[in-house]
Amino acid sequence: MKKLLDLITEELEQAFVDAGYEKELAKVTLSNRPDLCEYQCNGAMAGAKKYHKAPIAIAEEVVGKIPTDGIIGAAQAVKPGFINLKTDEGHIAGYLNRMLSEERLGVGKEASPRTIMIDYGGPNVAKPLHVGHLRSAIIGESIKRITRFMGNHVTGDIHLGDWGYQMGLIITELKKRQPDLPYFDDGYTGEYPEEAPFTIGDLEEIYPAASAYAKEHDDYREEALEATFQLQNGKPGYRALWQHIMNVSVADLKKNYENLNVEFDLWKGEADAQKYIPDMVQRLKDEGFAHLDDGALVVDVKEDADTKEIPPCMILKSDGAALYDTTDLATLVEREKLYRPDKVIYVVDKRQELHFVQVFRCAKKTGIVREDTDLQFLGFGTMNGKDGKPFKTREGGVMRLEHLLADITDKMREKIMDNRTVAEEEAESTAKIVGLSAIKYGDLSNQASKDYVFDVDRFTSFEGNTGPYILYTIVRIKSILKKYEDTGKSLSDTEIVGAKGEEEKALMLEAAKFSGILQTVYEELAPHKLCAYIYDLANVFNRFYHDTKILTEEEEQRQRSYIALLKLTRDILMTCIDLLGFEAPDRM
Ligand code: ARG
């Protein structure tokens, strides 16, 4: 289906042409004086110079050419030369009915679908999942759903941090605590036990303990670095331990992400990239891309147009060890080999931007990816507490994700029980659903690149620009529709027929904007614009609701029209929250 704005623009273009002016002047925008009109065009002002005519004269001629039976219901030329437009209700109603009848509410699919990979989540195995990783998961999941909804072939990859120093730390600490385990016996030739010698609870205690100890004790730190090195070089006992750490951690991560409604198609990680490194490095050397700089192997990536210094991409340290750059390049080698993506989107903390500039340039320059592969860095800002500093627990420690979720769920449960609309058993699952909307909407409604303040009280409020408010609106619509059905009437033989009141027309227009908004959200990868839209839509709906007697309306056709409009509003809101990564309960 065409976008509403395009339909209006096309009609106005024809009027410009019929009046003897170029159609490029017919640029239509939303009105900035909603009290006067719905849409406006300032093209007559722009055309005045070119056609040596007073703008108002042009505006009047164009208005005279607008057909009387089109989507533009009323047009007015206003001094000094504005064209004010109002849409025709009948046409809008027809448009909305088509949305209702079409799959995906009339949103067209991408004409040439692309293979897109989304690198998001990025947790570090064995370290507890904390709020720092929350944003990547929330934003990435929404980007995945939006790009997929538009018809692309999308794969989400968690890209675990599973190959670093933290693994060496855990191995070293285990060796200190349980030196008799077979993993540490170099002469051991049997099979290693199937069962891990630790639980997730142990790991969560071992890692911070080891990390803190290493900071104070150089020899211990050396040992951990050595263990990391041996693991990376394939020492069997350490590989077996690594596998245990992976199994235990990944099971725990899966549970956590499931609670967040975040689902990855691939659970690959840095470790998977390692096998591509030797060949890649050899080729970079052979083809003259890499050179030695102070003992390290690097690829220059600076460009003439740079305004600030872009250091070379580091391929190998002087001791031969691979680095973060190396791993991300090798991951691209693997992605190119296995999936051949047209585009890779990295949803990562914006403080890592320089790293990605280096990696992207190096990958392009050296042919690791194709010339036209679109590598995009979607950097996000920090989630701060009310004090403006990175979000912490009340005691000042690092906030664990599951504690944050539990806190919000508790708060939601209290509110829901106060409302007394759901039974106690249902309150628990409802609290989870609504709590998640509070967190996700609170995050996504901010432009991703900006820092934002995680304000629990504001985010969990049922009023204002919040997830719970959006859900409350959906629940309200669902309840009216259910009551309507309970009177024995069917939801399916309803049809929107033009508006009676202003609030109703406003709701119709807002609903009609859906596909246009979604297109922008998709092109700009901007979930915050989807949030802004559903907030507007919910507000317009609630004004209509307070203004209109729906269930007691006696004129049947009118009532059916209201119901159809409600259905459409519900469907749009439900589609949008799904694209944002949360869902709505039946009651709350
Ligand atoms: N594990 C990394 C971190 O916690 C994030 C990974 C981001 N993705 C990537 N391909 N480098 O900082």
Coordinates of C-alpha atoms and ligand atoms in Angstrom, one line a residue:
M1 CA 0.0 0.0 0.0
K2 CA 1.2 3.5 -0.7
K3 CA 2.0 5.8 2.1
L4 CA -0.8 8.3 3.0
L5 CA 1.7 11.2 2.5
D6 CA 2.6 10.0 -0.9
L7 CA -1.1 9.8 -2.0
I8 CA -1.6 13.4 -0.9
T9 CA 1.6 14.5 -2.5
E10 CA 0.7 12.9 -5.8
E11 CA -2.6 14.6 -5.9
L12 CA -1.0 18.0 -5.2
E13 CA 1.7 17.4 -7.8
Q14 CA -0.9 16.9 -10.4
A15 CA -2.6 20.2 -9.3
F16 CA 0.7 22.0 -9.6
V17 CA 1.3 20.6 -13.1
D18 CA -2.3 21.4 -14.2
A19 CA -1.8 24.9 -13.0
G20 CA 1.4 25.1 -15.1
Y21 CA 4.0 24.7 -12.5
E22 CA 6.7 22.1 -11.9
K23 CA 5.6 19.2 -9.8
E24 CA 8.7 19.3 -7.6
L25 CA 7.1 22.3 -5.8
A26 CA 4.4 20.0 -4.4
K27 CA 6.2 19.1 -1.2
V28 CA 3.7 18.1 1.5
T29 CA 4.5 18.1 5.2
L30 CA 2.5 17.6 8.3
S31 CA 0.9 20.8 9.4
N32 CA 2.7 22.9 12.0
R33 CA -0.6 24.6 12.7
P34 CA -2.9 21.6 13.5
D35 CA -5.6 24.0 14.6
L36 CA -5.8 25.2 10.9
C37 CA -5.1 22.2 8.8
E38 CA -3.7 18.7 8.7
Y39 CA -1.1 19.0 6.0
Q40 CA 0.6 21.9 4.3
C41 CA 2.6 22.8 1.3
N42 CA 4.9 25.8 1.0
G43 CA 5.7 25.2 -2.7
A44 CA 4.0 28.4 -3.9
M45 CA 6.5 30.4 -1.9
A46 CA 9.4 28.4 -3.3
G47 CA 8.0 28.9 -6.8
A48 CA 7.5 32.6 -6.6
K49 CA 11.0 33.5 -7.7
K50 CA 11.2 31.1 -10.5
Y51 CA 7.9 32.0 -12.0
H52 CA 8.1 35.8 -11.1
K53 CA 4.7 35.7 -9.5
A54 CA 3.2 36.5 -6.1
P55 CA 3.2 33.3 -4.1
I56 CA -0.5 33.8 -3.2
A57 CA -1.4 33.9 -6.8
I58 CA 0.4 30.6 -7.4
A59 CA -1.2 29.1 -4.4
E60 CA -4.7 30.1 -5.5
E61 CA -4.2 28.7 -9.0
V62 CA -3.0 25.4 -7.6
V63 CA -5.9 25.2 -5.1
G64 CA -8.2 25.8 -8.0
K65 CA -6.9 22.7 -9.8
I66 CA -7.2 20.3 -6.9
P67 CA -9.9 17.7 -7.7
T68 CA -13.0 17.8 -5.6
D69 CA -13.3 14.1 -5.2
G70 CA -9.8 13.2 -4.3
I71 CA -8.0 12.4 -1.0
I72 CA -7.5 16.2 -0.4
G73 CA -10.9 17.1 1.0
A74 CA -10.3 20.8 1.5
A75 CA -7.5 23.1 0.4
Q76 CA -7.0 26.8 1.1
A77 CA -4.5 29.3 -0.1
V78 CA -3.4 31.5 2.7
K79 CA -1.3 34.6 2.6
P80 CA 1.5 35.1 1.9
G81 CA 1.3 31.8 -0.1
F82 CA 0.8 28.7 2.0
I83 CA -1.5 25.9 0.9
N84 CA -3.4 24.4 3.8
L85 CA -4.8 21.0 3.3
K86 CA -7.3 18.8 5.0
T87 CA -7.9 15.2 4.0
D88 CA -11.2 13.7 2.8
E89 CA -12.7 11.5 5.5
G90 CA -14.2 9.0 3.0
H91 CA -10.8 8.5 1.4
I92 CA -9.1 8.1 4.7
A93 CA -11.7 5.6 5.8
G94 CA -11.2 3.7 2.6
Y95 CA -7.4 3.7 3.2
L96 CA -7.9 2.4 6.8
N97 CA -10.2 -0.4 5.7
R98 CA -7.6 -1.5 3.2
M99 CA -5.0 -1.5 6.0
L100 CA -7.3 -3.7 8.0
S101 CA -7.8 -6.1 5.2
E102 CA -4.2 -6.4 4.1
E103 CA -1.5 -8.6 5.6
R104 CA 1.0 -6.6 7.7
L105 CA -1.5 -3.7 7.8
G106 CA -0.5 -2.6 4.3
V107 CA 3.2 -2.2 5.0
G108 CA 5.1 -3.0 1.8
K109 CA 8.1 -5.3 1.9
E110 CA 11.6 -4.3 0.9
A111 CA 11.7 -4.6 -2.9
S112 CA 15.2 -6.1 -2.9
P113 CA 15.6 -7.9 0.4
R114 CA 19.1 -8.1 1.8
T115 CA 20.9 -10.5 3.9
I116 CA 21.6 -8.7 7.2
M117 CA 23.5 -9.8 10.2
I118 CA 23.1 -8.1 13.5
D119 CA 25.9 -8.4 16.0
Y120 CA 24.4 -7.6 19.4
G121 CA 24.2 -8.7 23.0
G122 CA 28.0 -9.3 23.2
P123 CA 28.0 -10.6 26.8
N124 CA 31.3 -11.8 28.2
V125 CA 31.0 -15.4 29.3
A126 CA 31.5 -16.1 33.0
K127 CA 31.1 -12.5 33.9
P128 CA 27.7 -11.8 35.4
L129 CA 25.3 -10.1 32.9
H130 CA 25.0 -6.5 34.0
V131 CA 23.0 -3.5 32.9
G132 CA 25.8 -2.4 30.6
H133 CA 24.8 -5.2 28.3
L134 CA 21.2 -4.4 28.5
R135 CA 21.1 -1.7 25.9
S136 CA 22.8 -3.8 23.3
A137 CA 20.3 -6.6 23.8
I138 CA 17.2 -4.3 23.8
I139 CA 18.2 -2.1 20.9
G140 CA 19.6 -5.0 18.8
E141 CA 16.5 -7.1 19.3
S142 CA 14.3 -4.3 18.1
I143 CA 16.6 -3.6 15.1
K144 CA 16.5 -7.3 14.2
R145 CA 12.7 -7.4 14.4
I146 CA 12.2 -4.2 12.3
T147 CA 14.6 -5.2 9.6
R148 CA 13.1 -8.7 9.4
F149 CA 9.5 -7.3 9.3
M150 CA 10.5 -5.3 6.3
G151 CA 11.3 -8.5 4.4
N152 CA 15.1 -8.9 4.8
H153 CA 16.9 -12.1 5.6
V154 CA 18.1 -11.3 9.1
T155 CA 20.3 -13.2 11.4
G156 CA 21.0 -12.1 15.0
D157 CA 24.4 -13.2 16.4
I158 CA 25.2 -12.8 20.1
H159 CA 28.9 -12.7 19.5
L160 CA 30.0 -13.9 22.9
G161 CA 33.1 -12.6 24.6
D162 CA 34.4 -16.1 25.2
W163 CA 38.0 -16.1 24.5
G164 CA 39.7 -13.6 26.7
Y165 CA 41.6 -13.1 29.9
Q166 CA 38.5 -13.8 32.0
M167 CA 38.9 -17.5 31.0
G168 CA 42.5 -17.6 32.1
L169 CA 41.5 -16.0 35.4
I170 CA 38.9 -18.6 36.2
I171 CA 41.2 -21.5 35.2
T172 CA 43.9 -20.0 37.5
E173 CA 41.5 -19.6 40.4
L174 CA 40.2 -23.1 40.0
K175 CA 43.7 -24.5 40.0
K176 CA 44.3 -22.7 43.2
R177 CA 41.2 -24.1 44.9
Q178 CA 41.1 -27.6 43.4
P179 CA 44.6 -28.5 42.2
D180 CA 43.8 -32.2 42.1
L181 CA 41.3 -31.9 39.3
P182 CA 42.5 -33.9 36.2
Y183 CA 42.4 -30.7 34.1
F184 CA 45.6 -29.6 35.8
D185 CA 47.4 -32.9 35.5
D186 CA 49.6 -32.7 32.5
G187 CA 50.2 -36.5 32.5
Y188 CA 46.4 -37.2 32.5
T189 CA 45.3 -39.2 29.4
G190 CA 41.8 -40.4 30.3
E191 CA 38.5 -38.8 29.4
Y192 CA 37.7 -35.6 31.3
P193 CA 34.5 -35.7 33.4
E194 CA 31.3 -34.8 31.8
E195 CA 30.1 -32.8 34.7
A196 CA 31.5 -29.3 35.3
P197 CA 33.4 -28.9 38.6
F198 CA 31.4 -25.8 39.3
T199 CA 27.9 -24.3 39.1
I200 CA 26.9 -21.0 37.7
G201 CA 26.7 -19.7 41.3
D202 CA 30.4 -20.8 41.8
L203 CA 31.4 -19.1 38.6
E204 CA 29.8 -15.9 39.6
E205 CA 31.8 -15.9 42.8
I206 CA 35.1 -17.2 41.2
Y207 CA 35.4 -14.6 38.5
P208 CA 35.2 -11.4 40.6
A209 CA 37.4 -13.0 43.3
A210 CA 40.1 -13.9 40.8
S211 CA 39.8 -10.6 39.0
A212 CA 40.3 -8.6 42.2
Y213 CA 43.1 -10.9 43.4
A214 CA 45.0 -10.5 40.1
K215 CA 44.9 -6.7 40.3
E216 CA 46.8 -7.0 43.6
H217 CA 49.1 -9.8 42.8
D218 CA 51.4 -9.7 39.8
D219 CA 52.5 -13.3 39.9
Y220 CA 48.9 -14.4 39.9
R221 CA 48.1 -12.1 37.1
E222 CA 51.0 -13.6 35.1
E223 CA 49.7 -17.0 35.8
A224 CA 46.3 -16.1 34.5
L225 CA 47.8 -14.6 31.4
E226 CA 49.8 -17.7 30.8
A227 CA 46.7 -19.9 31.3
T228 CA 44.9 -17.7 28.8
F229 CA 47.8 -18.2 26.4
Q230 CA 47.8 -22.0 26.9
L231 CA 44.0 -22.2 26.5
Q232 CA 44.3 -20.3 23.2
N233 CA 47.0 -22.7 22.1
G234 CA 44.9 -25.7 22.7
K235 CA 46.1 -27.2 26.0
P236 CA 43.6 -30.1 26.3
G237 CA 42.8 -29.8 30.0
Y238 CA 42.1 -26.1 29.7
R239 CA 40.1 -26.6 26.5
A240 CA 38.0 -29.1 28.5
L241 CA 37.5 -26.6 31.3
W242 CA 36.7 -23.9 28.8
Q243 CA 33.9 -26.1 27.4
H244 CA 32.5 -26.5 31.0
I245 CA 32.6 -22.8 31.5
M246 CA 30.8 -22.3 28.2
N247 CA 28.1 -24.9 28.9
V248 CA 27.3 -23.6 32.4
S249 CA 27.4 -19.9 31.4
V250 CA 25.5 -20.2 28.1
A251 CA 22.7 -22.1 29.9
D252 CA 22.5 -19.2 32.3
L253 CA 22.7 -16.5 29.6
K254 CA 19.9 -18.2 27.7
K255 CA 17.6 -18.0 30.7
N256 CA 18.4 -14.4 31.2
Y257 CA 17.9 -13.4 27.6
E258 CA 14.7 -15.4 27.5
N259 CA 13.4 -13.3 30.4
L260 CA 14.2 -10.3 28.3
N261 CA 12.3 -11.6 25.2
V262 CA 15.6 -11.5 23.3
E263 CA 16.3 -14.3 21.0
F264 CA 19.5 -15.0 19.0
D265 CA 19.7 -17.0 15.9
L266 CA 23.4 -17.7 16.4
W267 CA 25.3 -18.2 19.6
K268 CA 28.7 -17.7 18.1
G269 CA 31.5 -16.0 19.8
E270 CA 35.1 -14.8 19.6
A271 CA 36.3 -18.4 20.0
D272 CA 34.7 -19.4 16.7
A273 CA 36.7 -16.8 14.9
Q274 CA 40.1 -18.1 16.0
K275 CA 40.5 -20.7 13.4
Y276 CA 40.4 -18.1 10.6
I277 CA 43.2 -16.1 12.1
P278 CA 46.3 -17.8 10.8
D279 CA 45.3 -17.8 7.1
M280 CA 44.0 -14.3 7.4
V281 CA 47.2 -13.0 8.9
Q282 CA 49.3 -14.8 6.3
R283 CA 47.3 -13.3 3.5
L284 CA 47.5 -9.8 5.0
K285 CA 51.3 -10.2 5.1
D286 CA 51.6 -11.9 1.6
E287 CA 49.5 -9.2 -0.1
G288 CA 51.5 -6.4 1.6
F289 CA 48.6 -5.0 3.6
A290 CA 50.3 -5.6 7.0
H291 CA 53.6 -4.4 8.1
L292 CA 55.6 -4.4 11.3
D293 CA 55.4 -1.4 13.5
D294 CA 57.5 -1.5 16.7
G295 CA 57.3 -5.3 16.6
A296 CA 53.5 -5.4 16.2
L297 CA 51.8 -6.4 13.0
V298 CA 49.5 -3.6 11.8
V299 CA 47.5 -2.5 8.8
D300 CA 47.3 1.3 8.2
V301 CA 43.8 2.6 7.9
K302 CA 44.1 6.3 8.0
E303 CA 42.7 8.3 5.1
D304 CA 43.5 11.7 3.7
A305 CA 40.1 13.1 4.6
D306 CA 40.5 12.3 8.3
T307 CA 40.2 15.2 10.7
K308 CA 41.5 13.2 13.6
E309 CA 44.2 10.6 13.9
I310 CA 43.0 7.1 13.1
P311 CA 45.7 4.7 14.4
P312 CA 46.5 1.5 12.5
C313 CA 44.5 -1.7 12.9
M314 CA 46.4 -4.0 15.2
I315 CA 46.6 -7.5 13.9
L316 CA 49.2 -9.2 16.2
K317 CA 51.0 -8.0 19.3
S318 CA 54.8 -8.2 19.3
D319 CA 54.4 -11.5 21.3
G320 CA 52.3 -12.9 18.5
A321 CA 49.0 -12.7 20.4
A322 CA 45.8 -11.8 18.6
L323 CA 43.8 -8.8 19.7
Y324 CA 40.2 -7.5 19.7
D325 CA 40.8 -6.1 16.1
T326 CA 42.0 -9.4 14.9
T327 CA 39.0 -11.3 16.3
D328 CA 36.5 -8.9 14.8
L329 CA 38.3 -9.1 11.4
A330 CA 38.4 -12.9 11.6
T331 CA 34.7 -12.9 12.5
L332 CA 34.0 -11.0 9.3
V333 CA 36.0 -13.7 7.4
E334 CA 33.8 -16.3 8.9
R335 CA 30.6 -14.3 8.2
E336 CA 31.6 -13.7 4.6
K337 CA 32.4 -17.4 4.2
L338 CA 29.2 -18.8 5.8
Y339 CA 26.5 -16.2 5.3
R340 CA 27.7 -13.6 2.8
P341 CA 25.9 -10.7 4.4
D342 CA 25.0 -7.6 2.4
K343 CA 25.0 -5.7 5.6
V344 CA 26.3 -6.2 9.2
I345 CA 25.0 -3.9 12.0
Y346 CA 27.0 -3.8 15.2
V347 CA 25.0 -2.7 18.2
V348 CA 27.7 -1.8 20.7
D349 CA 28.6 0.9 23.2
K350 CA 29.5 4.0 21.4
R351 CA 32.8 4.2 23.2
Q352 CA 34.0 1.4 20.9
E353 CA 33.4 3.5 17.8
L354 CA 37.1 3.9 17.0
H355 CA 37.7 0.2 17.1
F356 CA 35.0 -0.3 14.5
V357 CA 36.2 2.5 12.3
Q358 CA 39.5 0.7 12.2
V359 CA 38.1 -2.8 11.7
F360 CA 35.6 -1.6 9.0
R361 CA 38.3 0.2 7.0
C362 CA 40.7 -2.7 7.3
A363 CA 38.1 -5.2 6.2
K364 CA 37.2 -3.1 3.1
K365 CA 40.8 -2.3 2.2
T366 CA 42.0 -5.9 2.5
G367 CA 39.0 -7.4 0.7
I368 CA 37.9 -9.4 3.8
V369 CA 34.4 -8.1 2.9
R370 CA 33.2 -7.0 -0.5
E371 CA 33.4 -3.5 -1.7
D372 CA 29.7 -3.0 -1.4
T373 CA 29.2 -4.7 2.0
D374 CA 27.5 -2.3 4.3
L375 CA 29.2 -2.3 7.7
Q376 CA 27.3 -0.2 10.1
F377 CA 28.2 0.8 13.7
L378 CA 25.1 1.6 15.8
G379 CA 26.7 3.0 18.9
F380 CA 24.6 3.5 22.0
G381 CA 25.1 5.8 25.0
T382 CA 25.3 5.0 28.7
M383 CA 22.4 4.1 30.9
N384 CA 22.8 6.4 33.9
G385 CA 21.2 6.5 37.3
K386 CA 19.3 9.6 38.6
D387 CA 22.7 11.0 39.7
G388 CA 23.8 11.2 36.1
K389 CA 26.5 8.5 36.7
P390 CA 26.4 5.0 35.2
F391 CA 23.6 3.0 36.7
K392 CA 24.5 1.2 40.0
T393 CA 22.9 -0.7 42.8
R394 CA 21.8 1.3 45.8
E395 CA 25.0 0.2 47.5
G396 CA 27.0 1.5 44.6
G397 CA 27.9 -1.9 43.1
V398 CA 27.4 -3.1 39.5
M399 CA 23.7 -3.9 39.0
R400 CA 23.1 -7.4 37.9
L401 CA 20.5 -7.7 35.1
E402 CA 18.4 -10.2 36.9
H403 CA 18.2 -8.1 40.0
L404 CA 17.1 -5.1 37.9
L405 CA 14.4 -7.2 36.3
A406 CA 13.3 -8.5 39.7
D407 CA 13.1 -5.0 41.2
I408 CA 11.0 -3.7 38.4
T409 CA 8.7 -6.8 38.5
D410 CA 8.2 -6.3 42.2
K411 CA 7.2 -2.7 41.7
M412 CA 4.8 -3.6 38.9
R413 CA 3.2 -6.4 40.9
E414 CA 2.4 -3.9 43.7
K415 CA 0.8 -1.5 41.3
I416 CA -1.1 -4.2 39.6
M417 CA -2.4 -5.6 42.9
D418 CA -3.5 -2.1 43.8
N419 CA -5.6 -1.9 40.7
R420 CA -7.3 -5.1 41.6
T421 CA -8.2 -6.0 38.1
V422 CA -6.3 -9.3 38.0
A423 CA -6.2 -12.3 40.3
E424 CA -3.2 -12.8 42.4
E425 CA -2.0 -15.8 40.3
E426 CA -2.2 -13.7 37.1
A427 CA -0.5 -10.7 38.7
E428 CA 2.9 -12.4 38.7
S429 CA 3.0 -13.0 34.9
T430 CA 1.3 -9.7 34.2
A431 CA 3.9 -7.9 36.3
K432 CA 6.7 -9.5 34.3
I433 CA 5.2 -8.5 31.0
V434 CA 4.5 -4.9 32.1
G435 CA 7.8 -4.6 33.9
L436 CA 9.6 -5.6 30.7
S437 CA 7.7 -3.0 28.8
A438 CA 8.8 -0.4 31.3
I439 CA 12.5 -1.3 30.9
K440 CA 12.5 -1.7 27.1
Y441 CA 10.3 1.3 26.3
G442 CA 12.3 3.4 28.8
D443 CA 15.4 2.6 26.9
L444 CA 14.1 2.5 23.3
S445 CA 12.2 5.8 23.5
N446 CA 15.5 7.6 23.7
Q447 CA 17.7 8.1 20.7
A448 CA 20.1 5.2 20.9
S449 CA 23.3 7.2 20.6
K450 CA 22.4 9.4 23.6
D451 CA 23.0 8.7 27.3
Y452 CA 19.8 8.4 29.3
V453 CA 18.7 8.3 32.9
F454 CA 17.1 5.0 34.0
D455 CA 14.4 6.4 36.2
V456 CA 12.5 3.5 37.7
D457 CA 9.6 5.6 39.1
R458 CA 9.0 7.3 35.8
F459 CA 9.4 4.2 33.6
T460 CA 7.0 2.1 35.6
S461 CA 4.3 4.8 35.7
F462 CA 1.0 4.1 34.0
E463 CA 0.8 7.7 32.8
G464 CA 3.1 9.6 30.5
N465 CA 5.5 8.4 27.8
T466 CA 6.0 4.9 29.2
G467 CA 5.7 1.3 28.2
P468 CA 3.0 0.6 30.9
Y469 CA 0.9 3.5 29.5
I470 CA 1.1 2.0 26.0
L471 CA 0.1 -1.4 27.4
Y472 CA -2.7 0.2 29.4
T473 CA -4.1 1.7 26.2
I474 CA -3.9 -1.7 24.4
V475 CA -5.6 -3.4 27.4
R476 CA -8.3 -0.8 27.3
I477 CA -9.0 -1.4 23.6
K478 CA -9.0 -5.2 24.1
S479 CA -11.5 -4.9 26.9
I480 CA -13.9 -2.8 24.8
L481 CA -13.6 -5.2 22.0
K482 CA -14.3 -8.1 24.3
K483 CA -17.4 -6.4 25.8
Y484 CA -18.6 -5.7 22.2
E485 CA -18.2 -9.3 21.3
D486 CA -19.9 -10.4 24.6
T487 CA -23.1 -8.7 23.4
G488 CA -23.2 -11.3 20.6
K489 CA -21.8 -9.0 17.8
S490 CA -18.9 -10.0 15.6
L491 CA -15.7 -8.1 15.2
S492 CA -15.3 -9.2 11.6
D493 CA -18.2 -7.5 9.9
T494 CA -17.1 -4.0 10.8
E495 CA -16.0 -1.2 8.6
I496 CA -14.7 2.3 9.1
V497 CA -17.0 4.9 7.6
G498 CA -15.8 8.5 8.0
A499 CA -15.6 10.5 11.2
K500 CA -18.3 12.2 13.2
G501 CA -16.1 14.1 15.6
E502 CA -12.7 15.8 15.5
E503 CA -11.1 13.3 17.9
E504 CA -12.2 10.5 15.7
K505 CA -10.7 12.1 12.6
A506 CA -7.5 12.7 14.5
L507 CA -7.3 9.0 15.4
M508 CA -8.0 8.0 11.8
L509 CA -5.2 10.2 10.5
E510 CA -2.8 9.0 13.1
A511 CA -3.5 5.4 12.3
A512 CA -3.1 6.1 8.6
K513 CA 0.5 7.3 9.2
F514 CA 1.7 3.9 10.2
S515 CA 3.4 2.6 7.1
G516 CA 5.1 6.0 6.5
I517 CA 6.5 6.0 10.1
L518 CA 7.6 2.5 9.8
Q519 CA 9.5 3.2 6.6
T520 CA 11.4 6.0 8.4
V521 CA 12.1 3.9 11.4
Y522 CA 13.5 1.2 9.2
E523 CA 15.6 3.4 7.0
E524 CA 17.1 5.3 10.0
L525 CA 17.2 2.2 12.3
A526 CA 15.5 4.4 14.8
P527 CA 13.2 2.6 17.3
H528 CA 12.8 5.8 19.2
K529 CA 10.7 7.1 16.4
L530 CA 8.4 4.1 16.6
C531 CA 8.0 4.8 20.4
A532 CA 7.2 8.5 19.6
Y533 CA 4.6 7.3 17.1
I534 CA 2.8 4.9 19.4
Y535 CA 2.8 7.4 22.2
D536 CA 1.0 9.9 19.9
L537 CA -1.3 7.2 18.7
A538 CA -2.1 6.1 22.3
N539 CA -2.8 9.8 23.2
V540 CA -5.0 10.4 20.3
F541 CA -6.9 7.2 21.0
N542 CA -7.4 8.0 24.6
R543 CA -8.8 11.5 23.7
F544 CA -11.2 9.8 21.3
Y545 CA -12.2 7.3 23.9
H546 CA -13.0 9.9 26.5
D547 CA -14.9 11.9 23.9
T548 CA -17.0 9.0 22.6
K549 CA -19.6 6.6 23.8
I550 CA -18.6 3.5 22.0
L551 CA -20.5 0.6 23.6
T552 CA -23.7 2.6 24.1
E553 CA -23.8 4.0 20.6
E554 CA -27.2 3.3 19.2
E555 CA -26.6 3.8 15.5
E556 CA -25.3 0.4 14.5
Q557 CA -23.2 1.4 11.5
R558 CA -21.5 4.1 13.5
Q559 CA -20.8 1.7 16.3
R560 CA -19.3 -0.8 13.8
S561 CA -17.1 1.9 12.5
Y562 CA -15.9 2.8 15.9
I563 CA -15.1 -0.9 16.6
A564 CA -13.2 -1.3 13.3
L565 CA -11.2 1.8 14.2
L566 CA -10.4 0.3 17.6
K567 CA -9.4 -2.9 16.0
L568 CA -7.0 -1.2 13.7
T569 CA -5.5 0.9 16.5
R570 CA -5.0 -2.2 18.5
D571 CA -3.4 -4.0 15.6
I572 CA -1.0 -1.2 15.0
L573 CA 0.0 -0.9 18.6
M574 CA 0.5 -4.6 18.9
T575 CA 2.6 -4.7 15.8
C576 CA 4.7 -1.9 17.0
I577 CA 5.3 -3.2 20.5
D578 CA 6.3 -6.6 19.0
L579 CA 8.8 -4.7 16.8
L580 CA 10.1 -3.1 20.0
G581 CA 10.4 -6.5 21.6
F582 CA 7.6 -6.6 24.2
E583 CA 4.1 -7.8 24.5
A584 CA 0.8 -6.9 26.1
P585 CA -1.2 -8.7 28.7
D586 CA -5.0 -9.2 28.5
R587 CA -5.7 -7.3 31.7
M588 CA -3.7 -5.1 34.0
Ligands
ARG1 N1 32.0 -8.4 24.4 C1 32.2 -7.0 24.0 C2 32.1 -6.1 25.3 O1 31.5 -6.5 26.3 C3 31.2 -6.5 23.0 C4 31.2 -7.2 21.7 C5 30.7 -6.3 20.6 N2 30.7 -6.9 19.3 C6 31.9 -7.1 18.5 N3 31.8 -7.7 17.4 N4 33.0 -6.6 18.9 O2 32.6 -5.0 25.2

